DNA sequence: CTTGAACAGCTAATTACATCA
DNA sequence: GATGATGTAATTAGCTGTTCA
C-alpha cells in the first residue's frame, strides 16, 4: 500500500490516523501503522504531521487551536444541530452530502462520516430499546390474558365438579328408589301390583336412572356442556378418546368427571 | 468473461476523553 | 479534589460491493 495515500486519504476509516495523532500526540500512534506514520512525521510538524492539504491544515489549526489544544473536542451545538437535521432527512451519507456538510460545518469529511456512523449506532440502540419495550408490554398483556383464562378455567372446573357431584347424588337416590320399587317386600307392595306394572303397555315401569338423569341434564349443566355417555362417570370406555377432541386439555383426573365435551 | 488487487464504506466492538453527579 | 457513570468522538477489525487492469 502506498504510505502517502494511506496517510493523506482522510475518507477511509482504515487509513485515517492523522486526527488521532493530532489529538493524542505521540501516545496515539496506531500499532499497525505507527512505524510508517512516525517516520513520515519526523521532520515535519511533530504535533500534527498528517493532513490532506495545507488549506485543511490551516482550517484544523484554526478550529482546534482556538479551543482546547491536544484534546478531544465535542462538536458545537449548532454543528450537532445541523448534523441531526441532516440525519433526520437521511441516515446514510453519500459522498457529496458528506463533503457539503463538512464544508458547512468546518469539519473534516471523515469527522462527518464518523458522526453519522456513531449516530446510526445510537439510533439502532434506541430502536432496540423501543422494540424491547414493545415486546415486553405485549408479553405482559398476553400474560394477563393467560392468567384470566386460567382463572376462568378454574371456575368452570369447579362448576363441573359441583354439578357432577349433584348428578351423582341424584343418580344414587334414583337408583335406591328404583331398587325399592323392584323389592315389594321392602315396600309392602303386593306381588300382583308388580305383575301389573311389568306387564303394562310394553315397557318396564322400572325407570332407568341414567335415562332420567339424561333427560334432566339440560337444567343442571352449564351452557355448552352436553352429556355423551352414562352418568357413572367412573366408567372409562373407548368413547373417552373420541370425547377428547373438544377438550384435550383435560387430564386423567378430569376424565373422572365425566364425558362432558365442550360444544 | 473471469479473476484478483485496491479501494470505499459499512457495522460492531472498543478505546479515550469530557462531563457531571 | 477524587471517583464512578455516562455520553460521545474516534479507532480498529472484519466484511461486502465496486472498479479496473
PDB file of N, CA and C in Angstrom, chain A residues 4 14 62 67-69 76 90 116-117 122 129 135-136 140 184 195 214 227 244 246 252 258 262:
ATOM      1  N   UNK A   4       1.947   7.152   1.315  1.00  0.00           N
ATOM      2  CA  UNK A   4       1.480   8.534   1.172  1.00  0.00           C
ATOM      3  C   UNK A   4      -0.040   8.560   1.080  1.00  0.00           C
ATOM      4  N   UNK A  14      -9.853   2.967   7.440  1.00  0.00           N
ATOM      5  CA  UNK A  14      -8.687   2.101   7.639  1.00  0.00           C
ATOM      6  C   UNK A  14      -7.394   2.883   7.567  1.00  0.00           C
ATOM      7  N   UNK A  62      -6.932  26.316  13.001  1.00  0.00           N
ATOM      8  CA  UNK A  62      -7.849  27.330  13.500  1.00  0.00           C
ATOM      9  C   UNK A  62      -8.860  26.693  14.441  1.00  0.00           C
ATOM     10  N   UNK A  67      -9.593  26.332  20.373  1.00  0.00           N
ATOM     11  CA  UNK A  67     -10.299  25.761  21.511  1.00  0.00           C
ATOM     12  C   UNK A  67      -9.298  25.030  22.404  1.00  0.00           C
ATOM     13  N   UNK A  68      -9.588  23.822  22.734  1.00  0.00           N
ATOM     14  CA  UNK A  68      -8.703  23.113  23.654  1.00  0.00           C
ATOM     15  C   UNK A  68      -7.648  22.350  22.859  1.00  0.00           C
ATOM     16  N   UNK A  69      -6.429  22.781  22.871  1.00  0.00           N
ATOM     17  CA  UNK A  69      -5.414  22.107  22.088  1.00  0.00           C
ATOM     18  C   UNK A  69      -5.104  20.724  22.632  1.00  0.00           C
ATOM     19  N   UNK A  76     -19.730  21.542  18.353  1.00  0.00           N
ATOM     20  CA  UNK A  76     -20.520  22.676  18.827  1.00  0.00           C
ATOM     21  C   UNK A  76     -21.999  22.354  18.645  1.00  0.00           C
ATOM     22  N   UNK A  90     -31.918  11.861   6.093  1.00  0.00           N
ATOM     23  CA  UNK A  90     -31.389  10.622   5.505  1.00  0.00           C
ATOM     24  C   UNK A  90     -30.238  10.136   6.374  1.00  0.00           C
ATOM     25  N   UNK A 116     -21.896  10.282  11.615  1.00  0.00           N
ATOM     26  CA  UNK A 116     -23.041   9.525  11.096  1.00  0.00           C
ATOM     27  C   UNK A 116     -22.980   8.056  11.517  1.00  0.00           C
ATOM     28  N   UNK A 117     -21.800   7.505  11.503  1.00  0.00           N
ATOM     29  CA  UNK A 117     -21.675   6.108  11.937  1.00  0.00           C
ATOM     30  C   UNK A 117     -22.116   5.959  13.387  1.00  0.00           C
ATOM     31  N   UNK A 122     -26.255   4.825  17.659  1.00  0.00           N
ATOM     32  CA  UNK A 122     -27.125   5.267  18.751  1.00  0.00           C
ATOM     33  C   UNK A 122     -28.589   5.060  18.392  1.00  0.00           C
ATOM     34  N   UNK A 129     -34.126  -0.597  22.087  1.00  0.00           N
ATOM     35  CA  UNK A 129     -34.786  -0.310  23.353  1.00  0.00           C
ATOM     36  C   UNK A 129     -36.302  -0.245  23.165  1.00  0.00           C
ATOM     37  N   UNK A 135     -42.178  -5.302  22.904  1.00  0.00           N
ATOM     38  CA  UNK A 135     -42.327  -6.740  23.104  1.00  0.00           C
ATOM     39  C   UNK A 135     -42.667  -7.050  24.559  1.00  0.00           C
ATOM     40  N   UNK A 136     -42.072  -6.273  25.470  1.00  0.00           N
ATOM     41  CA  UNK A 136     -42.324  -6.521  26.887  1.00  0.00           C
ATOM     42  C   UNK A 136     -43.783  -6.248  27.236  1.00  0.00           C
ATOM     43  N   UNK A 140     -46.533  -8.831  28.553  1.00  0.00           N
ATOM     44  CA  UNK A 140     -47.308  -8.626  29.782  1.00  0.00           C
ATOM     45  C   UNK A 140     -48.801  -8.731  29.524  1.00  0.00           C
ATOM     46  N   UNK A 184     -90.744 -55.513  46.404  1.00  0.00           N
ATOM     47  CA  UNK A 184     -92.074 -55.300  47.005  1.00  0.00           C
ATOM     48  C   UNK A 184     -92.078 -55.585  48.491  1.00  0.00           C
ATOM     49  N   UNK A 195     -96.699 -57.450  39.104  1.00  0.00           N
ATOM     50  CA  UNK A 195     -97.052 -58.108  37.851  1.00  0.00           C
ATOM     51  C   UNK A 195     -97.765 -57.148  36.930  1.00  0.00           C
ATOM     52  N   UNK A 214     -80.373 -38.346  32.153  1.00  0.00           N
ATOM     53  CA  UNK A 214     -80.124 -37.817  30.834  1.00  0.00           C
ATOM     54  C   UNK A 214     -81.172 -36.796  30.457  1.00  0.00           C
ATOM     55  N   UNK A 227     -74.062 -34.130  27.802  1.00  0.00           N
ATOM     56  CA  UNK A 227     -73.649 -35.468  28.176  1.00  0.00           C
ATOM     57  C   UNK A 227     -73.544 -36.339  26.944  1.00  0.00           C
ATOM     58  N   UNK A 244     -62.181 -36.616  23.712  1.00  0.00           N
ATOM     59  CA  UNK A 244     -61.066 -35.718  23.977  1.00  0.00           C
ATOM     60  C   UNK A 244     -60.951 -34.613  22.944  1.00  0.00           C
ATOM     61  N   UNK A 246     -62.769 -32.336  21.843  1.00  0.00           N
ATOM     62  CA  UNK A 246     -63.203 -30.990  22.143  1.00  0.00           C
ATOM     63  C   UNK A 246     -62.538 -30.388  23.356  1.00  0.00           C
ATOM     64  N   UNK A 252     -55.989 -36.749  33.364  1.00  0.00           N
ATOM     65  CA  UNK A 252     -56.511 -38.014  33.861  1.00  0.00           C
ATOM     66  C   UNK A 252     -57.575 -37.772  34.925  1.00  0.00           C
ATOM     67  N   UNK A 258     -66.343 -37.087  34.008  1.00  0.00           N
ATOM     68  CA  UNK A 258     -67.392 -37.473  33.088  1.00  0.00           C
ATOM     69  C   UNK A 258     -66.995 -37.259  31.665  1.00  0.00           C
ATOM     70  N   UNK A 262     -66.822 -29.951  25.419  1.00  0.00           N
ATOM     71  CA  UNK A 262     -67.069 -28.549  25.095  1.00  0.00           C
ATOM     72  C   UNK A 262     -67.687 -28.490  23.713  1.00  0.00           C
TER      73      UNK A 262
END
